[in-house]
mmCIF file with all atom_site columns, C-alpha atoms in Angstrom:
data_model
loop_
_atom_site.group_PDB
_atom_site.id
_atom_site.type_symbol
_atom_site.label_atom_id
_atom_site.label_alt_id
_atom_site.label_comp_id
_atom_site.label_asym_id
_atom_site.label_entity_id
_atom_site.label_seq_id
_atom_site.pdbx_PDB_ins_code
_atom_site.Cartn_x
_atom_site.Cartn_y
_atom_site.Cartn_z
_atom_site.occupancy
_atom_site.B_iso_or_equiv
_atom_site.pdbx_formal_charge
_atom_site.auth_seq_id
_atom_site.auth_comp_id
_atom_site.auth_asym_id
_atom_site.auth_atom_id
_atom_site.pdbx_PDB_model_num
ATOM 1   C CA . GLY A 1 1   ? -3.397  -22.468 -75.406  1.00 84.00 ? 1077 GLY A CA 1
ATOM 2   C CA . ASN A 1 2   ? -1.298  -20.832 -78.068  1.00 90.00 ? 1078 ASN A CA 1
ATOM 3   C CA . SER A 1 3   ? 0.384   -17.509 -77.401  1.00 93.00 ? 1079 SER A CA 1
ATOM 4   C CA . VAL A 1 4   ? 2.888   -15.135 -78.962  1.00 96.00 ? 1080 VAL A CA 1
ATOM 5   C CA . THR A 1 5   ? 5.158   -12.733 -77.112  1.00 96.00 ? 1081 THR A CA 1
ATOM 6   C CA . GLN A 1 6   ? 6.999   -10.015 -78.969  1.00 94.00 ? 1082 GLN A CA 1
ATOM 7   C CA . MET A 1 7   ? 9.199   -7.233  -77.762  1.00 88.00 ? 1083 MET A CA 1
ATOM 8   C CA . GLU A 1 8   ? 7.469   -4.129  -76.559  1.00 84.00 ? 1084 GLU A CA 1
ATOM 9   C CA . GLY A 1 9   ? 7.872   -1.034  -78.627  1.00 86.00 ? 1085 GLY A CA 1
ATOM 10  C CA . PRO A 1 10  ? 8.191   1.515   -79.727  1.00 95.00 ? 1086 PRO A CA 1
ATOM 11  C CA . VAL A 1 11  ? 11.469  1.002   -81.548  1.00 96.00 ? 1087 VAL A CA 1
ATOM 12  C CA . THR A 1 12  ? 13.131  4.056   -83.067  1.00 97.00 ? 1088 THR A CA 1
ATOM 13  C CA . LEU A 1 13  ? 16.069  3.653   -85.447  1.00 97.00 ? 1089 LEU A CA 1
ATOM 14  C CA . SER A 1 14  ? 18.041  5.748   -87.867  1.00 97.00 ? 1090 SER A CA 1
ATOM 15  C CA . GLU A 1 15  ? 18.001  4.878   -91.545  1.00 97.00 ? 1091 GLU A CA 1
ATOM 16  C CA . GLU A 1 16  ? 20.405  2.045   -92.455  1.00 97.00 ? 1092 GLU A CA 1
ATOM 17  C CA . ALA A 1 17  ? 20.484  0.703   -88.894  1.00 97.00 ? 1093 ALA A CA 1
ATOM 18  C CA . PHE A 1 18  ? 20.116  -3.004  -88.130  1.00 98.00 ? 1094 PHE A CA 1
ATOM 19  C CA . LEU A 1 19  ? 16.709  -4.141  -86.912  1.00 97.00 ? 1095 LEU A CA 1
ATOM 20  C CA . THR A 1 20  ? 15.772  -7.024  -84.651  1.00 97.00 ? 1096 THR A CA 1
ATOM 21  C CA . ILE A 1 21  ? 12.278  -7.543  -83.282  1.00 98.00 ? 1097 ILE A CA 1
ATOM 22  C CA . ASN A 1 22  ? 12.123  -10.516 -80.947  1.00 97.00 ? 1098 ASN A CA 1
ATOM 23  C CA . CYS A 1 23  ? 9.249   -12.979 -81.039  1.00 98.00 ? 1099 CYS A CA 1
ATOM 24  C CA . THR A 1 24  ? 8.742   -16.147 -79.018  1.00 97.00 ? 1100 THR A CA 1
ATOM 25  C CA . TYR A 1 25  ? 5.772   -18.457 -78.996  1.00 96.00 ? 1101 TYR A CA 1
ATOM 26  C CA . THR A 1 26  ? 4.006   -21.143 -77.001  1.00 94.00 ? 1102 THR A CA 1
ATOM 27  C CA . ALA A 1 27  ? 2.203   -23.863 -78.908  1.00 91.00 ? 1103 ALA A CA 1
ATOM 28  C CA . THR A 1 28  ? 2.011   -27.627 -79.126  1.00 85.00 ? 1104 THR A CA 1
ATOM 29  C CA . GLY A 1 29  ? 3.576   -29.372 -82.055  1.00 85.00 ? 1105 GLY A CA 1
ATOM 30  C CA . TYR A 1 30  ? 4.846   -27.422 -85.012  1.00 87.00 ? 1106 TYR A CA 1
ATOM 31  C CA . PRO A 1 31  ? 2.800   -24.292 -85.679  1.00 91.00 ? 1107 PRO A CA 1
ATOM 32  C CA . SER A 1 32  ? 3.226   -22.119 -88.753  1.00 91.00 ? 1108 SER A CA 1
ATOM 33  C CA . LEU A 1 33  ? 4.806   -18.751 -87.982  1.00 94.00 ? 1109 LEU A CA 1
ATOM 34  C CA . PHE A 1 34  ? 4.209   -15.382 -89.595  1.00 95.00 ? 1110 PHE A CA 1
ATOM 35  C CA . TRP A 1 35  ? 5.199   -11.764 -89.534  1.00 97.00 ? 1111 TRP A CA 1
ATOM 36  C CA . TYR A 1 36  ? 2.541   -9.251  -90.569  1.00 96.00 ? 1112 TYR A CA 1
ATOM 37  C CA . VAL A 1 37  ? 3.089   -5.538  -91.157  1.00 97.00 ? 1113 VAL A CA 1
ATOM 38  C CA . GLN A 1 38  ? 0.621   -2.682  -90.840  1.00 94.00 ? 1114 GLN A CA 1
ATOM 39  C CA . TYR A 1 39  ? 1.739   0.498   -92.592  1.00 94.00 ? 1115 TYR A CA 1
ATOM 40  C CA . PRO A 1 40  ? 0.121   3.780   -91.477  1.00 89.00 ? 1116 PRO A CA 1
ATOM 41  C CA . GLY A 1 41  ? -3.449  3.961   -92.722  1.00 83.00 ? 1117 GLY A CA 1
ATOM 42  C CA . GLU A 1 42  ? -3.346  0.535   -94.342  1.00 86.00 ? 1118 GLU A CA 1
ATOM 43  C CA . GLY A 1 43  ? -4.525  -2.979  -93.535  1.00 87.00 ? 1119 GLY A CA 1
ATOM 44  C CA . LEU A 1 44  ? -2.435  -5.842  -92.255  1.00 93.00 ? 1120 LEU A CA 1
ATOM 45  C CA . GLN A 1 45  ? -0.209  -7.460  -94.866  1.00 93.00 ? 1121 GLN A CA 1
ATOM 46  C CA . LEU A 1 46  ? 1.687   -10.704 -94.709  1.00 94.00 ? 1122 LEU A CA 1
ATOM 47  C CA . LEU A 1 47  ? 5.414   -9.936  -94.675  1.00 97.00 ? 1123 LEU A CA 1
ATOM 48  C CA . LEU A 1 48  ? 6.895   -13.433 -94.451  1.00 96.00 ? 1124 LEU A CA 1
ATOM 49  C CA . LYS A 1 49  ? 6.217   -16.877 -93.081  1.00 94.00 ? 1125 LYS A CA 1
ATOM 50  C CA . ALA A 1 50  ? 7.808   -20.194 -92.172  1.00 94.00 ? 1126 ALA A CA 1
ATOM 51  C CA . THR A 1 51  ? 5.947   -23.458 -91.828  1.00 90.00 ? 1127 THR A CA 1
ATOM 52  C CA . LYS A 1 52  ? 8.518   -25.848 -90.366  1.00 90.00 ? 1128 LYS A CA 1
ATOM 53  C CA . ALA A 1 53  ? 11.530  -25.845 -88.100  1.00 92.00 ? 1129 ALA A CA 1
ATOM 54  C CA . ASP A 1 54  ? 14.702  -24.234 -89.495  1.00 94.00 ? 1130 ASP A CA 1
ATOM 55  C CA . ASP A 1 55  ? 12.786  -22.652 -92.380  1.00 95.00 ? 1131 ASP A CA 1
ATOM 56  C CA . LYS A 1 56  ? 13.772  -19.079 -93.135  1.00 97.00 ? 1132 LYS A CA 1
ATOM 57  C CA . GLY A 1 57  ? 11.115  -16.696 -94.379  1.00 96.00 ? 1133 GLY A CA 1
ATOM 58  C CA . SER A 1 58  ? 12.266  -13.638 -96.263  1.00 97.00 ? 1134 SER A CA 1
ATOM 59  C CA . ASN A 1 59  ? 10.740  -10.682 -98.089  1.00 97.00 ? 1135 ASN A CA 1
ATOM 60  C CA . LYS A 1 60  ? 11.719  -7.053  -98.834  1.00 95.00 ? 1136 LYS A CA 1
ATOM 61  C CA . GLY A 1 61  ? 15.059  -7.533  -97.063  1.00 97.00 ? 1137 GLY A CA 1
ATOM 62  C CA . PHE A 1 62  ? 13.426  -8.863  -93.900  1.00 98.00 ? 1138 PHE A CA 1
ATOM 63  C CA . GLU A 1 63  ? 14.237  -12.344 -92.615  1.00 98.00 ? 1139 GLU A CA 1
ATOM 64  C CA . ALA A 1 64  ? 13.087  -14.608 -89.800  1.00 98.00 ? 1140 ALA A CA 1
ATOM 65  C CA . THR A 1 65  ? 14.152  -18.166 -88.976  1.00 98.00 ? 1141 THR A CA 1
ATOM 66  C CA . TYR A 1 66  ? 11.862  -20.699 -87.308  1.00 97.00 ? 1142 TYR A CA 1
ATOM 67  C CA . ARG A 1 67  ? 13.795  -21.948 -84.284  1.00 96.00 ? 1143 ARG A CA 1
ATOM 68  C CA . LYS A 1 68  ? 12.020  -24.844 -82.614  1.00 93.00 ? 1144 LYS A CA 1
ATOM 69  C CA . GLU A 1 69  ? 14.651  -25.263 -79.889  1.00 95.00 ? 1145 GLU A CA 1
ATOM 70  C CA . THR A 1 70  ? 14.155  -21.698 -78.647  1.00 96.00 ? 1146 THR A CA 1
ATOM 71  C CA . THR A 1 71  ? 10.515  -21.377 -79.829  1.00 96.00 ? 1147 THR A CA 1
ATOM 72  C CA . SER A 1 72  ? 11.458  -18.136 -81.549  1.00 97.00 ? 1148 SER A CA 1
ATOM 73  C CA . PHE A 1 73  ? 10.893  -16.346 -84.840  1.00 98.00 ? 1149 PHE A CA 1
ATOM 74  C CA . HIS A 1 74  ? 12.850  -13.104 -84.572  1.00 98.00 ? 1150 HIS A CA 1
ATOM 75  C CA . LEU A 1 75  ? 12.490  -10.552 -87.367  1.00 98.00 ? 1151 LEU A CA 1
ATOM 76  C CA . GLU A 1 76  ? 15.678  -8.981  -88.740  1.00 98.00 ? 1152 GLU A CA 1
ATOM 77  C CA . LYS A 1 77  ? 16.671  -6.515  -91.415  1.00 98.00 ? 1153 LYS A CA 1
ATOM 78  C CA . GLY A 1 78  ? 20.199  -5.423  -92.121  1.00 97.00 ? 1154 GLY A CA 1
ATOM 79  C CA . SER A 1 79  ? 19.506  -1.861  -93.179  1.00 96.00 ? 1155 SER A CA 1
ATOM 80  C CA . VAL A 1 80  ? 16.142  -0.251  -92.473  1.00 97.00 ? 1156 VAL A CA 1
ATOM 81  C CA . GLN A 1 81  ? 14.588  2.531   -94.520  1.00 97.00 ? 1157 GLN A CA 1
ATOM 82  C CA . VAL A 1 82  ? 12.167  5.285   -93.592  1.00 97.00 ? 1158 VAL A CA 1
ATOM 83  C CA . SER A 1 83  ? 9.521   3.418   -95.586  1.00 96.00 ? 1159 SER A CA 1
ATOM 84  C CA . ASP A 1 84  ? 9.806   0.480   -93.154  1.00 97.00 ? 1160 ASP A CA 1
ATOM 85  C CA . SER A 1 85  ? 8.120   2.550   -90.447  1.00 97.00 ? 1161 SER A CA 1
ATOM 86  C CA . ALA A 1 86  ? 5.075   0.506   -89.461  1.00 97.00 ? 1162 ALA A CA 1
ATOM 87  C CA . VAL A 1 87  ? 3.655   -1.801  -86.805  1.00 95.00 ? 1163 VAL A CA 1
ATOM 88  C CA . TYR A 1 88  ? 4.961   -5.369  -86.994  1.00 97.00 ? 1164 TYR A CA 1
ATOM 89  C CA . PHE A 1 89  ? 3.000   -8.334  -85.667  1.00 96.00 ? 1165 PHE A CA 1
ATOM 90  C CA . CYS A 1 90  ? 4.323   -11.808 -85.025  1.00 97.00 ? 1166 CYS A CA 1
ATOM 91  C CA . ALA A 1 91  ? 1.669   -14.517 -85.354  1.00 95.00 ? 1167 ALA A CA 1
ATOM 92  C CA . LEU A 1 92  ? 1.171   -18.266 -85.410  1.00 93.00 ? 1168 LEU A CA 1
ATOM 93  C CA . LYS A 1 93  ? -1.318  -20.803 -86.678  1.00 90.00 ? 1169 LYS A CA 1
ATOM 94  C CA . GLY A 1 94  ? -1.573  -23.762 -84.367  1.00 85.00 ? 1170 GLY A CA 1
ATOM 95  C CA . VAL A 1 95  ? -1.686  -27.384 -85.393  1.00 78.00 ? 1171 VAL A CA 1
ATOM 96  C CA . GLY A 1 96  ? -5.125  -28.001 -83.943  1.00 71.00 ? 1172 GLY A CA 1
ATOM 97  C CA . SER A 1 97  ? -6.769  -24.875 -85.303  1.00 71.00 ? 1173 SER A CA 1
ATOM 98  C CA . ASN A 1 98  ? -4.986  -24.217 -88.543  1.00 71.00 ? 1174 ASN A CA 1
ATOM 99  C CA . TYR A 1 99  ? -7.281  -21.413 -89.641  1.00 83.00 ? 1175 TYR A CA 1
ATOM 100 C CA . LYS A 1 100 ? -6.923  -19.127 -86.613  1.00 89.00 ? 1176 LYS A CA 1
ATOM 101 C CA . LEU A 1 101 ? -4.073  -16.634 -86.318  1.00 92.00 ? 1177 LEU A CA 1
ATOM 102 C CA . THR A 1 102 ? -2.819  -15.866 -82.821  1.00 93.00 ? 1178 THR A CA 1
ATOM 103 C CA . PHE A 1 103 ? -1.005  -12.535 -82.757  1.00 95.00 ? 1179 PHE A CA 1
ATOM 104 C CA . GLY A 1 104 ? 1.524   -10.815 -80.574  1.00 94.00 ? 1180 GLY A CA 1
ATOM 105 C CA . LYS A 1 105 ? 0.695   -7.315  -79.412  1.00 92.00 ? 1181 LYS A CA 1
ATOM 106 C CA . GLY A 1 106 ? 2.662   -5.595  -82.155  1.00 94.00 ? 1182 GLY A CA 1
ATOM 107 C CA . THR A 1 107 ? 5.809   -3.502  -82.240  1.00 95.00 ? 1183 THR A CA 1
ATOM 108 C CA . LEU A 1 108 ? 5.792   0.032   -83.591  1.00 95.00 ? 1184 LEU A CA 1
ATOM 109 C CA . LEU A 1 109 ? 8.916   0.784   -85.621  1.00 97.00 ? 1185 LEU A CA 1
ATOM 110 C CA . THR A 1 110 ? 9.843   4.344   -86.524  1.00 97.00 ? 1186 THR A CA 1
ATOM 111 C CA . VAL A 1 111 ? 12.792  4.923   -88.843  1.00 97.00 ? 1187 VAL A CA 1
ATOM 112 C CA . ASN A 1 112 ? 14.194  8.444   -88.964  1.00 97.00 ? 1188 ASN A CA 1
ATOM 113 C CA . PRO A 1 113 ? 16.153  9.823   -91.940  1.00 95.00 ? 1189 PRO A CA 1
ATOM 114 C CA . GLY B 2 1   ? -9.624  -3.249  -106.519 1.00 53.00 ? 1199 GLY B CA 1
ATOM 115 C CA . ALA B 2 2   ? -9.945  -6.935  -105.678 1.00 79.00 ? 1200 ALA B CA 1
ATOM 116 C CA . GLY B 2 3   ? -9.063  -6.705  -101.991 1.00 91.00 ? 1201 GLY B CA 1
ATOM 117 C CA . VAL B 2 4   ? -11.151 -7.211  -98.882  1.00 94.00 ? 1202 VAL B CA 1
ATOM 118 C CA . SER B 2 5   ? -13.388 -4.234  -98.215  1.00 95.00 ? 1203 SER B CA 1
ATOM 119 C CA . GLN B 2 6   ? -15.115 -3.228  -95.014  1.00 96.00 ? 1204 GLN B CA 1
ATOM 120 C CA . SER B 2 7   ? -17.772 -0.680  -94.213  1.00 96.00 ? 1205 SER B CA 1
ATOM 121 C CA . PRO B 2 8   ? -18.145 1.681   -92.585  1.00 97.00 ? 1206 PRO B CA 1
ATOM 122 C CA . SER B 2 9   ? -14.541 2.705   -92.076  1.00 95.00 ? 1207 SER B CA 1
ATOM 123 C CA . ASN B 2 10  ? -15.490 4.562   -88.917  1.00 96.00 ? 1208 ASN B CA 1
ATOM 124 C CA . LYS B 2 11  ? -18.522 4.210   -86.681  1.00 97.00 ? 1209 LYS B CA 1
ATOM 125 C CA . VAL B 2 12  ? -19.338 6.265   -83.614  1.00 98.00 ? 1210 VAL B CA 1
ATOM 126 C CA . THR B 2 13  ? -22.292 5.091   -81.577  1.00 97.00 ? 1211 THR B CA 1
ATOM 127 C CA . GLU B 2 14  ? -23.851 5.614   -78.215  1.00 97.00 ? 1212 GLU B CA 1
ATOM 128 C CA . LYS B 2 15  ? -23.690 3.034   -75.484  1.00 97.00 ? 1213 LYS B CA 1
ATOM 129 C CA . GLY B 2 16  ? -26.631 0.659   -75.716  1.00 97.00 ? 1214 GLY B CA 1
ATOM 130 C CA . LYS B 2 17  ? -27.179 0.988   -79.465  1.00 98.00 ? 1215 LYS B CA 1
ATOM 131 C CA . ASP B 2 18  ? -26.774 -1.868  -81.946  1.00 98.00 ? 1216 ASP B CA 1
ATOM 132 C CA . VAL B 2 19  ? -24.221 -1.708  -84.748  1.00 98.00 ? 1217 VAL B CA 1
ATOM 133 C CA . GLU B 2 20  ? -23.610 -3.712  -87.912  1.00 98.00 ? 1218 GLU B CA 1
ATOM 134 C CA . LEU B 2 21  ? -20.211 -4.020  -89.540  1.00 98.00 ? 1219 LEU B CA 1
ATOM 135 C CA . ARG B 2 22  ? -19.887 -5.328  -93.064  1.00 98.00 ? 1220 ARG B CA 1
ATOM 136 C CA . CYS B 2 23  ? -17.155 -7.280  -94.794  1.00 97.00 ? 1221 CYS B CA 1
ATOM 137 C CA . ASP B 2 24  ? -16.830 -8.029  -98.518  1.00 96.00 ? 1222 ASP B CA 1
ATOM 138 C CA . PRO B 2 25  ? -14.196 -10.723 -99.003  1.00 96.00 ? 1223 PRO B CA 1
ATOM 139 C CA . ILE B 2 26  ? -12.104 -11.315 -102.077 1.00 94.00 ? 1224 ILE B CA 1
ATOM 140 C CA . SER B 2 27  ? -14.226 -12.989 -104.723 1.00 93.00 ? 1225 SER B CA 1
ATOM 141 C CA . GLY B 2 28  ? -13.921 -16.765 -104.593 1.00 91.00 ? 1226 GLY B CA 1
ATOM 142 C CA . HIS B 2 29  ? -12.481 -16.905 -101.092 1.00 93.00 ? 1227 HIS B CA 1
ATOM 143 C CA . THR B 2 30  ? -14.378 -19.538 -99.142  1.00 91.00 ? 1228 THR B CA 1
ATOM 144 C CA . ALA B 2 31  ? -12.964 -18.752 -95.721  1.00 93.00 ? 1229 ALA B CA 1
ATOM 145 C CA . LEU B 2 32  ? -13.696 -15.523 -93.867  1.00 95.00 ? 1230 LEU B CA 1
ATOM 146 C CA . TYR B 2 33  ? -12.413 -14.375 -90.480  1.00 95.00 ? 1231 TYR B CA 1
ATOM 147 C CA . TRP B 2 34  ? -13.206 -11.587 -88.043  1.00 97.00 ? 1232 TRP B CA 1
ATOM 148 C CA . TYR B 2 35  ? -10.601 -10.226 -85.639  1.00 96.00 ? 1233 TYR B CA 1
ATOM 149 C CA . ARG B 2 36  ? -10.652 -7.366  -83.164  1.00 96.00 ? 1234 ARG B CA 1
ATOM 150 C CA . GLN B 2 37  ? -7.758  -5.005  -82.536  1.00 92.00 ? 1235 GLN B CA 1
ATOM 151 C CA . SER B 2 38  ? -7.950  -3.126  -79.262  1.00 90.00 ? 1236 SER B CA 1
ATOM 152 C CA . LEU B 2 39  ? -5.419  -1.261  -77.161  1.00 81.00 ? 1237 LEU B CA 1
ATOM 153 C CA . GLY B 2 40  ? -5.636  -3.542  -74.181  1.00 73.00 ? 1238 GLY B CA 1
ATOM 154 C CA . GLN B 2 41  ? -5.947  -6.919  -75.887  1.00 76.00 ? 1239 GLN B CA 1
ATOM 155 C CA . GLY B 2 42  ? -4.027  -6.594  -79.133  1.00 83.00 ? 1240 GLY B CA 1
ATOM 156 C CA . LEU B 2 43  ? -5.371  -8.574  -82.105  1.00 91.00 ? 1241 LEU B CA 1
ATOM 157 C CA . GLU B 2 44  ? -7.896  -11.252 -81.150  1.00 93.00 ? 1242 GLU B CA 1
ATOM 158 C CA . PHE B 2 45  ? -9.695  -13.847 -83.226  1.00 93.00 ? 1243 PHE B CA 1
ATOM 159 C CA . LEU B 2 46  ? -13.471 -13.583 -83.073  1.00 95.00 ? 1244 LEU B CA 1
ATOM 160 C CA . ILE B 2 47  ? -15.068 -15.995 -85.549  1.00 95.00 ? 1245 ILE B CA 1
ATOM 161 C CA . TYR B 2 48  ? -14.343 -17.978 -88.694  1.00 92.00 ? 1246 TYR B CA 1
ATOM 162 C CA . PHE B 2 49  ? -16.633 -18.924 -91.582  1.00 93.00 ? 1247 PHE B CA 1
ATOM 163 C CA . GLN B 2 50  ? -16.192 -21.719 -94.067  1.00 91.00 ? 1248 GLN B CA 1
ATOM 164 C CA . GLY B 2 51  ? -18.759 -20.960 -96.713  1.00 90.00 ? 1249 GLY B CA 1
ATOM 165 C CA . ASN B 2 52  ? -21.863 -19.826 -94.836  1.00 91.00 ? 1250 ASN B CA 1
ATOM 166 C CA . SER B 2 53  ? -21.269 -21.836 -91.691  1.00 91.00 ? 1251 SER B CA 1
ATOM 167 C CA . ALA B 2 54  ? -19.211 -20.831 -88.673  1.00 88.00 ? 1252 ALA B CA 1
ATOM 168 C CA . PRO B 2 55  ? -17.301 -23.831 -87.308  1.00 87.00 ? 1253 PRO B CA 1
ATOM 169 C CA . ASP B 2 56  ? -15.565 -21.700 -84.685  1.00 87.00 ? 1254 ASP B CA 1
ATOM 170 C CA . LYS B 2 57  ? -17.277 -18.884 -82.808  1.00 88.00 ? 1255 LYS B CA 1
ATOM 171 C CA . SER B 2 58  ? -15.086 -19.297 -79.770  1.00 88.00 ? 1256 SER B CA 1
ATOM 172 C CA . GLY B 2 59  ? -13.619 -15.807 -79.899  1.00 92.00 ? 1257 GLY B CA 1
ATOM 173 C CA . LEU B 2 60  ? -16.892 -13.910 -79.679  1.00 95.00 ? 1258 LEU B CA 1
ATOM 174 C CA . PRO B 2 61  ? -16.618 -12.073 -76.343  1.00 93.00 ? 1259 PRO B CA 1
ATOM 175 C CA . SER B 2 62  ? -20.284 -12.306 -75.325  1.00 94.00 ? 1260 SER B CA 1
ATOM 176 C CA . ASP B 2 63  ? -23.733 -13.186 -76.614  1.00 95.00 ? 1261 ASP B CA 1
ATOM 177 C CA . ARG B 2 64  ? -24.149 -9.560  -77.672  1.00 97.00 ? 1262 ARG B CA 1
ATOM 178 C CA . PHE B 2 65  ? -21.875 -10.400 -80.605  1.00 97.00 ? 1263 PHE B CA 1
ATOM 179 C CA . SER B 2 66  ? -23.133 -12.351 -83.593  1.00 96.00 ? 1264 SER B CA 1
ATOM 180 C CA . ALA B 2 67  ? -22.104 -12.766 -87.196  1.00 97.00 ? 1265 ALA B CA 1
ATOM 181 C CA . GLU B 2 68  ? -23.540 -14.217 -90.336  1.00 96.00 ? 1266 GLU B CA 1
ATOM 182 C CA . ARG B 2 69  ? -22.423 -14.828 -93.858  1.00 95.00 ? 1267 ARG B CA 1
ATOM 183 C CA . THR B 2 70  ? -24.743 -15.149 -96.809  1.00 89.00 ? 1268 THR B CA 1
ATOM 184 C CA . GLY B 2 71  ? -24.173 -16.558 -100.269 1.00 88.00 ? 1269 GLY B CA 1
ATOM 185 C CA . GLY B 2 72  ? -20.670 -17.546 -99.280  1.00 85.00 ? 1270 GLY B CA 1
ATOM 186 C CA . SER B 2 73  ? -19.661 -13.940 -99.679  1.00 92.00 ? 1271 SER B CA 1
ATOM 187 C CA . VAL B 2 74  ? -20.588 -10.878 -97.603  1.00 96.00 ? 1272 VAL B CA 1
ATOM 188 C CA . SER B 2 75  ? -20.445 -11.141 -93.828  1.00 97.00 ? 1273 SER B CA 1
ATOM 189 C CA . THR B 2 76  ? -22.020 -8.945  -91.183  1.00 98.00 ? 1274 THR B CA 1
ATOM 190 C CA . LEU B 2 77  ? -20.809 -8.675  -87.602  1.00 98.00 ? 1275 LEU B CA 1
ATOM 191 C CA . THR B 2 78  ? -23.525 -7.367  -85.291  1.00 98.00 ? 1276 THR B CA 1
ATOM 192 C CA . ILE B 2 79  ? -22.956 -6.011  -81.818  1.00 98.00 ? 1277 ILE B CA 1
ATOM 193 C CA . GLN B 2 80  ? -26.078 -5.495  -79.747  1.00 98.00 ? 1278 GLN B CA 1
ATOM 194 C CA . ARG B 2 81  ? -26.372 -3.093  -76.823  1.00 98.00 ? 1279 ARG B CA 1
ATOM 195 C CA . THR B 2 82  ? -22.862 -1.778  -77.377  1.00 98.00 ? 1280 THR B CA 1
ATOM 196 C CA . GLN B 2 83  ? -20.621 -1.100  -74.397  1.00 97.00 ? 1281 GLN B CA 1
ATOM 197 C CA . GLN B 2 84  ? -17.598 1.176   -74.147  1.00 96.00 ? 1282 GLN B CA 1
ATOM 198 C CA . GLU B 2 85  ? -15.279 -1.830  -73.976  1.00 94.00 ? 1283 GLU B CA 1
ATOM 199 C CA . ASP B 2 86  ? -16.461 -2.784  -77.471  1.00 96.00 ? 1284 ASP B CA 1
ATOM 200 C CA . SER B 2 87  ? -14.510 0.175   -78.857  1.00 96.00 ? 1285 SER B CA 1
ATOM 201 C CA . ALA B 2 88  ? -11.849 -1.270  -81.147  1.00 96.00 ? 1286 ALA B CA 1
ATOM 202 C CA . VAL B 2 89  ? -10.879 -1.763  -84.759  1.00 96.00 ? 1287 VAL B CA 1
ATOM 203 C CA . TYR B 2 90  ? -12.719 -4.736  -86.243  1.00 97.00 ? 1288 TYR B CA 1
ATOM 204 C CA . LEU B 2 91  ? -10.748 -6.480  -88.971  1.00 96.00 ? 1289 LEU B CA 1
ATOM 205 C CA . CYS B 2 92  ? -12.035 -8.900  -91.552  1.00 97.00 ? 1290 CYS B CA 1
ATOM 206 C CA . ALA B 2 93  ? -9.851  -11.276 -93.543  1.00 96.00 ? 1291 ALA B CA 1
ATOM 207 C CA . SER B 2 94  ? -10.471 -13.879 -96.211  1.00 95.00 ? 1292 SER B CA 1
ATOM 208 C CA . SER B 2 95  ? -8.548  -16.755 -97.722  1.00 92.00 ? 1293 SER B CA 1
ATOM 209 C CA . LEU B 2 96  ? -9.000  -19.155 -100.589 1.00 90.00 ? 1294 LEU B CA 1
ATOM 210 C CA . GLU B 2 97  ? -8.502  -22.157 -98.332  1.00 80.00 ? 1295 GLU B CA 1
ATOM 211 C CA . THR B 2 98  ? -7.689  -22.734 -94.674  1.00 74.00 ? 1296 THR B CA 1
ATOM 212 C CA . SER B 2 99  ? -4.528  -24.760 -95.112  1.00 74.00 ? 1297 SER B CA 1
ATOM 213 C CA . GLY B 2 100 ? -1.732  -25.154 -97.581  1.00 73.00 ? 1298 GLY B CA 1
ATOM 214 C CA . ARG B 2 101 ? -0.397  -22.678 -100.086 1.00 69.00 ? 1299 ARG B CA 1
ATOM 215 C CA . ALA B 2 102 ? -3.729  -20.949 -100.610 1.00 69.00 ? 1300 ALA B CA 1
ATOM 216 C CA . SER B 2 103 ? -4.343  -20.266 -96.931  1.00 81.00 ? 1301 SER B CA 1
ATOM 217 C CA . GLU B 2 104 ? -2.854  -16.769 -96.727  1.00 87.00 ? 1302 GLU B CA 1
ATOM 218 C CA . GLN B 2 105 ? -5.305  -14.470 -95.012  1.00 91.00 ? 1303 GLN B CA 1
ATOM 219 C CA . PHE B 2 106 ? -5.832  -11.119 -96.738  1.00 92.00 ? 1304 PHE B CA 1
ATOM 220 C CA . PHE B 2 107 ? -7.008  -8.385  -94.429  1.00 94.00 ? 1305 PHE B CA 1
ATOM 221 C CA . GLY B 2 108 ? -9.357  -5.490  -95.001  1.00 94.00 ? 1306 GLY B CA 1
ATOM 222 C CA . PRO B 2 109 ? -8.658  -1.963  -93.743  1.00 92.00 ? 1307 PRO B CA 1
ATOM 223 C CA . GLY B 2 110 ? -10.891 -2.406  -90.711  1.00 95.00 ? 1308 GLY B CA 1
ATOM 224 C CA . THR B 2 111 ? -13.820 -0.602  -89.131  1.00 97.00 ? 1309 THR B CA 1
ATOM 225 C CA . ARG B 2 112 ? -12.959 1.669   -86.228  1.00 96.00 ? 1310 ARG B CA 1
ATOM 226 C CA . LEU B 2 113 ? -15.817 1.483   -83.703  1.00 97.00 ? 1311 LEU B CA 1
ATOM 227 C CA . THR B 2 114 ? -16.094 4.078   -80.963  1.00 97.00 ? 1312 THR B CA 1
ATOM 228 C CA . VAL B 2 115 ? -18.749 3.648   -78.301  1.00 97.00 ? 1313 VAL B CA 1
ATOM 229 C CA . LEU B 2 116 ? -19.447 6.820   -76.361  1.00 96.00 ? 1314 LEU B CA 1
#
């Protein structure tokens, strides 16, 4: 079946530091890949997505590139802000069940001023 | 506020009681999803509705769990004879379609269920 593995948290950074959250997946074919973010006290929100190999999703300074050869979709941001503190979830939609999101366990990011 | 809403936001119940969780999707969204977020298991898919029918119930953990959707809108997730392992945050999401550009799933704030 489909699965997503993302780096264990928590991750603590200082403001303006570089962020990488690793995500790898297992799925047949070419799934669609997503990063969701859950800010404190709020619901899950889509941060960015990529639907085919070598696509780069980007939003709010965050980027992730769909790498088929390494089955990865790592999240990066060049300079984090305190307001980026949240839980980040990597997810995929498989080819055979294109309605169902399969999530990683989430990574808690805390950015200190 | 045109987002997905869920009620109650918090529910504390005693083991063995039944609970009902409600989801109001975004108006016009034909697809509706239930997920569960628990400490041990992360975020898991439970069930998916297209209109009023549920083509995929594969994620429901046991026959104590059921869900329905009426009028292509509101959905209710019912847990009978609750157990402590049912404690989790239950998330509802909706989307305009299930594939293509209109398939983004919009999530509600969740219902936090605690079974004592």
